[in-house]
Coordinates of C-alpha atoms in Angstrom, one line a residue:
X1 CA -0.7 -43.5 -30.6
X2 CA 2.3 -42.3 -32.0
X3 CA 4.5 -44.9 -33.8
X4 CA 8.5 -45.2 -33.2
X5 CA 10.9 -46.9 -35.5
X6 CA 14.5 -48.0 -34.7
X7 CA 16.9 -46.5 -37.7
X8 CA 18.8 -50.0 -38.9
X9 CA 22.0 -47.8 -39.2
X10 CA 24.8 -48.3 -36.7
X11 CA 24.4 -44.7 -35.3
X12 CA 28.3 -44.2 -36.2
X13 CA 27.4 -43.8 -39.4
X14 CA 24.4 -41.0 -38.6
X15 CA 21.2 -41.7 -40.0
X16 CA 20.1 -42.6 -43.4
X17 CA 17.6 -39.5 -43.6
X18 CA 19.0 -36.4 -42.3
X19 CA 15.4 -35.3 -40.9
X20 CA 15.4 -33.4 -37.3
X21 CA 12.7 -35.8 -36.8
X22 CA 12.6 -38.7 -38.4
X23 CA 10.3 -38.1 -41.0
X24 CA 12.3 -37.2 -44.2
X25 CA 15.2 -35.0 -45.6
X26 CA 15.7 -32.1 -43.1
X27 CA 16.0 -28.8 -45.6
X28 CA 14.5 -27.6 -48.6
X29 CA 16.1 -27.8 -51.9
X30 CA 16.3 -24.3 -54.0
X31 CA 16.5 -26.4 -57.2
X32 CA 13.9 -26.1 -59.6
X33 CA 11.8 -29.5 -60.0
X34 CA 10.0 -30.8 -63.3
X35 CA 7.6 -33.5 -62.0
X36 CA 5.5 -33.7 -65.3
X37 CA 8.2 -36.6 -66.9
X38 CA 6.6 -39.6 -66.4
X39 CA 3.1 -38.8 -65.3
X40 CA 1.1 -35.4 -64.7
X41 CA 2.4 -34.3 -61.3
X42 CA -1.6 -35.0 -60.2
X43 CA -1.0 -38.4 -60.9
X44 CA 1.8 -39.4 -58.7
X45 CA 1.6 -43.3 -57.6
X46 CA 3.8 -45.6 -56.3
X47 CA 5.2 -47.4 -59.5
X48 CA 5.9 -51.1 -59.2
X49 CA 8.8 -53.2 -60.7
X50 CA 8.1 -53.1 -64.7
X51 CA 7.5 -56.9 -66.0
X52 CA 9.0 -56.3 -68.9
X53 CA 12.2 -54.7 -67.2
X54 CA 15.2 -57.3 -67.0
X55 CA 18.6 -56.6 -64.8
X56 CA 21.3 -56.4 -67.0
X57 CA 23.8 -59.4 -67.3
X58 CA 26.4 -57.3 -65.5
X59 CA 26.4 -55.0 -63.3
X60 CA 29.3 -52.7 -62.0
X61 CA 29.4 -50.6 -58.8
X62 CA 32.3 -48.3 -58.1
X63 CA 33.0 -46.3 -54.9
X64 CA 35.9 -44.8 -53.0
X65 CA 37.1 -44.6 -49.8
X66 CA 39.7 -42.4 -48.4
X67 CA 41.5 -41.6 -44.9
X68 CA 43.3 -38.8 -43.3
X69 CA 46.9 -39.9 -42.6
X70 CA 48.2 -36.8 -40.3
X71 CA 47.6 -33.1 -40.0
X72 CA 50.3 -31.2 -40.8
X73 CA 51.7 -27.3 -40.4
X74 CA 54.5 -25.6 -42.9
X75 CA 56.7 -22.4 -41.8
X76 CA 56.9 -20.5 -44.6
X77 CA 60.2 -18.4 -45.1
X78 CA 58.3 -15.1 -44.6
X79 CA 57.3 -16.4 -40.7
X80 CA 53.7 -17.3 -42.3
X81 CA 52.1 -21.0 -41.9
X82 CA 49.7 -23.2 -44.0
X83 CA 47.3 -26.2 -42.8
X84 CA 48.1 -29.3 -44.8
X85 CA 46.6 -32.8 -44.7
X86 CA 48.1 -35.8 -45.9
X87 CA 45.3 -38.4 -47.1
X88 CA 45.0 -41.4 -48.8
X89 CA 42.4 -42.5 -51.0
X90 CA 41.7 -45.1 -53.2
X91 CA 39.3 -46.3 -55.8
X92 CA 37.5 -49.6 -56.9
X93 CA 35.1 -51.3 -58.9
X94 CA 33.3 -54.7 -58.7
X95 CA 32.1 -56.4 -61.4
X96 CA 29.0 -58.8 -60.9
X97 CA 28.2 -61.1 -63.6
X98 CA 24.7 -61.4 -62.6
X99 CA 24.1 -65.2 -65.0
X100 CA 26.9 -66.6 -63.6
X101 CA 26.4 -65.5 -59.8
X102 CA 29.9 -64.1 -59.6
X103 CA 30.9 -61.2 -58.4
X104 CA 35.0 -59.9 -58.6
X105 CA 37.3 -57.3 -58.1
X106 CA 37.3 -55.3 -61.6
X107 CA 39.8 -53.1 -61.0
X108 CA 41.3 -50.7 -58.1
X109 CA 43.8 -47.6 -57.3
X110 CA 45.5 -46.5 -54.3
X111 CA 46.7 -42.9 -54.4
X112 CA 48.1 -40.3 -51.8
X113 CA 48.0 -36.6 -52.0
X114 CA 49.3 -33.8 -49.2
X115 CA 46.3 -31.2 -49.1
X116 CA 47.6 -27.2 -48.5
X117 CA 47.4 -24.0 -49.9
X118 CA 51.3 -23.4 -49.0
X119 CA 53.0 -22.0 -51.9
X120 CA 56.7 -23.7 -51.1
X121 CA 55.3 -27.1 -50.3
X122 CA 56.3 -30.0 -52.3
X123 CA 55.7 -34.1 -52.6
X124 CA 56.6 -35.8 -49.5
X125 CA 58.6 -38.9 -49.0
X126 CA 57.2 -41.1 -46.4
X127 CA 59.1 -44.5 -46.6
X128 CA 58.2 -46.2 -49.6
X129 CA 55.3 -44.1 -50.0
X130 CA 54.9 -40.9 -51.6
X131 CA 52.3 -37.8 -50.9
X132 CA 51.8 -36.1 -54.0
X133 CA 51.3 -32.1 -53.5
X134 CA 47.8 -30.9 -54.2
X135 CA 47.6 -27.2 -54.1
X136 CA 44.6 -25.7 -52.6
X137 CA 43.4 -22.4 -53.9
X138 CA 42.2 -19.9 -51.0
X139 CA 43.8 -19.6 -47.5
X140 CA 43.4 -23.2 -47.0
X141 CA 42.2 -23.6 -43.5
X142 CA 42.3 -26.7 -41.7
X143 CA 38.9 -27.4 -41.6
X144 CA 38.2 -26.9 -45.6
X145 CA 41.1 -29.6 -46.4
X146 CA 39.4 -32.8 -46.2
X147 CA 36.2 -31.6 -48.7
X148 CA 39.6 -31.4 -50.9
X149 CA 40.0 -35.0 -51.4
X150 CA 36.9 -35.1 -52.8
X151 CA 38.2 -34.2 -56.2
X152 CA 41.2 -36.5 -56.9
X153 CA 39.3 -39.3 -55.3
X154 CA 36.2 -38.6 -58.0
X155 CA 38.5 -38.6 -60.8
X156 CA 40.2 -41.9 -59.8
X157 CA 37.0 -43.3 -60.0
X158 CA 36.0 -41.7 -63.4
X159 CA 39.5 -43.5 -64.5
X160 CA 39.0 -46.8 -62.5
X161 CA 34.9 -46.9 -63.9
X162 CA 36.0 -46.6 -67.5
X163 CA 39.1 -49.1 -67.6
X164 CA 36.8 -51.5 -66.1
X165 CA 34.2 -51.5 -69.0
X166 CA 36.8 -51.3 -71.8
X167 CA 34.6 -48.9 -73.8
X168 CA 31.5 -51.4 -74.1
X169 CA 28.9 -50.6 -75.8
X170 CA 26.2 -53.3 -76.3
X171 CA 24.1 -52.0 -73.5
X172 CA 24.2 -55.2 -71.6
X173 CA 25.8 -53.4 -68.5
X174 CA 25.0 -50.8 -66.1
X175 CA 27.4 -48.8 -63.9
X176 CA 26.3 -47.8 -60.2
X177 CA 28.1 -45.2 -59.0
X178 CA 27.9 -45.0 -54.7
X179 CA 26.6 -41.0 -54.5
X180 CA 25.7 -38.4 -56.9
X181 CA 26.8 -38.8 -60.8
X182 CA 28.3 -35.0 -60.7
X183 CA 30.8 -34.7 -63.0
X184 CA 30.9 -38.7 -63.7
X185 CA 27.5 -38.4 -65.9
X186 CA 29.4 -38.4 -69.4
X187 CA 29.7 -42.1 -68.4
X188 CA 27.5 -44.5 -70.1
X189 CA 24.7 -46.5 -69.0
X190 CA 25.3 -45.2 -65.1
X191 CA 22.9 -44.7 -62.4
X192 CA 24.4 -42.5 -59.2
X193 CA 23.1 -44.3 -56.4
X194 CA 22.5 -42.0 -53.0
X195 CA 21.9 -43.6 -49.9
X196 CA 21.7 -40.8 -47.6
X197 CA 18.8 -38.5 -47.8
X198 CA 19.8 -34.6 -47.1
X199 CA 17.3 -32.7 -49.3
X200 CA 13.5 -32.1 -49.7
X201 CA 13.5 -31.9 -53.8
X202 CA 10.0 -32.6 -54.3
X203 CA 6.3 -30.2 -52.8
X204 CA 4.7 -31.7 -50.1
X205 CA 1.8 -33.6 -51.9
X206 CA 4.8 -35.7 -54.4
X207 CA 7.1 -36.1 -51.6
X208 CA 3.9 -37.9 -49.6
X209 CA 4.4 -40.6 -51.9
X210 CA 7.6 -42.0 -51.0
X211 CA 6.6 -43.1 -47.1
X212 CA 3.9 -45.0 -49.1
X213 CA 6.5 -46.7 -51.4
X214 CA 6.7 -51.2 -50.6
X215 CA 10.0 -52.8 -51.2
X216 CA 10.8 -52.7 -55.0
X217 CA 8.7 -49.8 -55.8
X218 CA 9.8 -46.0 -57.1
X219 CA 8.2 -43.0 -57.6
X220 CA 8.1 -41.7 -61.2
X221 CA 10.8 -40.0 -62.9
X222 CA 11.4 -36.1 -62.2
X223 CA 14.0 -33.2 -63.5
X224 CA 16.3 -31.7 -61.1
X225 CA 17.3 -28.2 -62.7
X226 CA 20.5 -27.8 -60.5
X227 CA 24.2 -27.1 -61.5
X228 CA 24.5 -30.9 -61.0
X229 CA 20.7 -31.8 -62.2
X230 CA 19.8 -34.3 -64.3
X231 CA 16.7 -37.5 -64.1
X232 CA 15.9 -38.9 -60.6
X233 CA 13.6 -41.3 -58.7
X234 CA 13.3 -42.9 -55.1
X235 CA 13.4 -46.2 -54.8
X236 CA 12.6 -48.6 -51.4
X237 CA 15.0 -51.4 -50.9
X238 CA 14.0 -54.5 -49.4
X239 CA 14.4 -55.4 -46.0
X240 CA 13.8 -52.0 -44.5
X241 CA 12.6 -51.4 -40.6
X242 CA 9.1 -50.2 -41.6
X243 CA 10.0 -46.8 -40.7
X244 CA 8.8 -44.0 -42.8
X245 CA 12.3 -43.6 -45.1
X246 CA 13.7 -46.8 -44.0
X247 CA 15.6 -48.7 -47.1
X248 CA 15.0 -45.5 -49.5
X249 CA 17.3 -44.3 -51.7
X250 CA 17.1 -41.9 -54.7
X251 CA 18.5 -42.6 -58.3
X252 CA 19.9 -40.0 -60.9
X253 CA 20.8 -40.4 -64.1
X254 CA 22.7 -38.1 -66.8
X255 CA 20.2 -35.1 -67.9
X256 CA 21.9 -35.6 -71.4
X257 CA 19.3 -38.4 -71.8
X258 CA 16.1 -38.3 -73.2
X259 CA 13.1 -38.9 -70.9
X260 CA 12.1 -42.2 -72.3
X261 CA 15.9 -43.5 -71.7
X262 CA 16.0 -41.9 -68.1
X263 CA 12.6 -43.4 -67.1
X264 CA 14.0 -47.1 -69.1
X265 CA 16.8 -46.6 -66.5
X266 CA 14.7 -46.3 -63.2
X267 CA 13.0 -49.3 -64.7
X268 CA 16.4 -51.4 -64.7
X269 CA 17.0 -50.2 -61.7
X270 CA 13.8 -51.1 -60.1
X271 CA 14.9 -54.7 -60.7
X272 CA 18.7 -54.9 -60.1
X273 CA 19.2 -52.6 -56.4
X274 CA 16.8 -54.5 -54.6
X275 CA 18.6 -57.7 -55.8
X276 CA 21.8 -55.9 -53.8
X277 CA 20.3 -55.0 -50.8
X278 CA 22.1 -55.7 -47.6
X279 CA 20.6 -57.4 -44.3
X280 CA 21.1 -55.4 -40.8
X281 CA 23.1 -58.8 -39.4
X282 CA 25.6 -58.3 -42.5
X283 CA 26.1 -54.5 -42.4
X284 CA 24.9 -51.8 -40.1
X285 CA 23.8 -49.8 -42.9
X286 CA 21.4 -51.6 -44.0
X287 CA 19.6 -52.0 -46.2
X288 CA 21.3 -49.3 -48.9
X289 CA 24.8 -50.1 -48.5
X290 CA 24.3 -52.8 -50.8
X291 CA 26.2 -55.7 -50.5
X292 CA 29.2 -55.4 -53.2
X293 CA 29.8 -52.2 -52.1
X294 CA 30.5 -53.2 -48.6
X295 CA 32.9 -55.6 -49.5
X296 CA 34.7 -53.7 -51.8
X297 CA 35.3 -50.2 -49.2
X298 CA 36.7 -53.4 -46.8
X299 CA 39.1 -54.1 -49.9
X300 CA 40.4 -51.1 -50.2
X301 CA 40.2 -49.6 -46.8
X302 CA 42.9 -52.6 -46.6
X303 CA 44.7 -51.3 -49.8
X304 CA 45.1 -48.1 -47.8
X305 CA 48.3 -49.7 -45.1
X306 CA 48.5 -49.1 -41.6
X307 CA 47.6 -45.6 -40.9
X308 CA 49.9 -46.0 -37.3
X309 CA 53.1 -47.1 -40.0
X310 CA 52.4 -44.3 -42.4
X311 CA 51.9 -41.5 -39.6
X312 CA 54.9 -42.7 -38.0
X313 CA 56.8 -42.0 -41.7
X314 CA 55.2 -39.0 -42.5
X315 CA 56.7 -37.6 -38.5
X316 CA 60.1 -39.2 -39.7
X317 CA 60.0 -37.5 -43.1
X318 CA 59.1 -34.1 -42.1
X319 CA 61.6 -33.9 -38.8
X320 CA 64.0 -35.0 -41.3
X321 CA 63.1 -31.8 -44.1
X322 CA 64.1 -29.2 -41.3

């Protein structure tokens, strides 16, 4: 009989695997995969919670959020025009101090930027706010602007991540950082945390594994040989709906590590995510949009200001500039 299984995900948000159906990541990776890290690639197992790992005594966990404010056109003085976006995007991190049971806001940045290839454009004046220019290389089309946000929103959080931790380096820490490490892996002690599962990396017979995976467990450690590679692992977070990739995440760490460090990091991690993990009555992503990191996107999204308010100033300062 075949089995069904309700995604806990609010549909709004898609799904948490990107499968067409429902059984895993929906296309291939081209990346070249090393599965011989932690064990001979025959020997793949479920790998339970190390006893001799110990979650660190703090933990931060930065994310950003960001918004499109209005759409906007230029006229350029040779009769040509240029798509342009004005967005706001901010950046945050939480620090939990995992002795003491408290968890705070560490640290967070609001920023603005108008998106457009135009040549003639310059900062805009909305109010008491101000839309810095970010030139975008290329023709700039409409649709390509808000993948542009992407970068000044990652390097706020490259800023925001390091002036939290003051440079510490004792090793009692670790940094979660809500997607992919990228071009944040130079950071210290991090783990990129990534909820949403897109991409088959591993052959069939590995990837069988992680269906079998109970709350708490991880599959061993492989290499991802990609522009952006590096150390990664799947996790299952507690509280998922049974379903075949319910509450599974995967884990990457910096490829500048050794193996022993990268697979002492999916050991920390095996016991500090599942201690985040959110409930489906708290959050309608759950369980992998862990619990800090909800609250802090609801800080900031409220850091952002009334998009109605700054739409209304960005019409005002724009009918005034012609």
């Amino acid at each position: 009989m075949t089995r069904m299984y309700v995604d806990a995900w609010d549909p709004s948000y898609g799904s948490s695997f990107e499968g067409g159906e429902g059984d895993g990541p929906g296309s291939s990776s081209s990346a070249q995969v090393d599965l011989d890290v932690e064990v001979p690639a025959a020997e793949w197992a479920p790998i339970d919670a190390s006893a001799t790992a110990r979650a660190p005594d703090v933990v931060f966990l930065v994310d950003g959020v960001r918004r499109n404010d209005a759409g906007l056109w230029t006229a350029e003085d040779d009769g040509t025009s240029y798509a342009g976006l004005a967005a706001s995007y901010a950046a945050g991190v939480v620090r939990c101090d995992l002795a003491n049971g408290i968890a705070e806001l560490a640290g967070a940045r609001v920023a603005r930027g108008l998106f457009t290839a135009s040549p003639t454009a310059t900062d805009v004046q909305a109010g008491s706010v101000r839309y810095e220019v970010h030139r975008i290389s290329g023709t700039g089309e409409a649709s390509k602007l808000p993948a542009a946000v992407q970068g000044p929103l990652t390097a706020l959080e490259i800023e925001i991540s390091a002036a939290a931790r003051d440079g510490g380096s004792d090793g009692a820490d670790l940094l979660i950082v809500d997607g992919p490490l990228r071009n944040r892996r130079q950071l210290p002690r991090t783990i990129g945390y990534v909820k949403t599962q897109q991409k088959h990396y591993l052959p069939a017979a590995q990837e069988a594994i992680v269906p079998r995976l109970r709350p708490g467990q991880r599959t061993p450690v492989f290499h991802l040989g990609t522009v952006w590679g590096g150390w990664s692992w799947y996790l299952r977070l507690p509280g998922s709906s049974g379903a075949p990739w319910s509450g599974i995440v995967r884990v990457e760490c910096s490829p500048d590590l050794s193996p022993d460090q990268a697979i002492e990091l999916a050991d920390v991690s095996g016991v500090t995510l599942p201690r985040f993990a959110s409930s489906a009555y708290k959050d309608p992503r759950a369980p992998q949009n862990l619990v800090p990191i909800a609250g802090l996107e609801r800080r900031l999204r409220g850091m952002l200001g009334d998009s109605r308010v700054l739409h209304r100033a960005l019409a005002l300062a724009t009918s005034r500039s012609r």
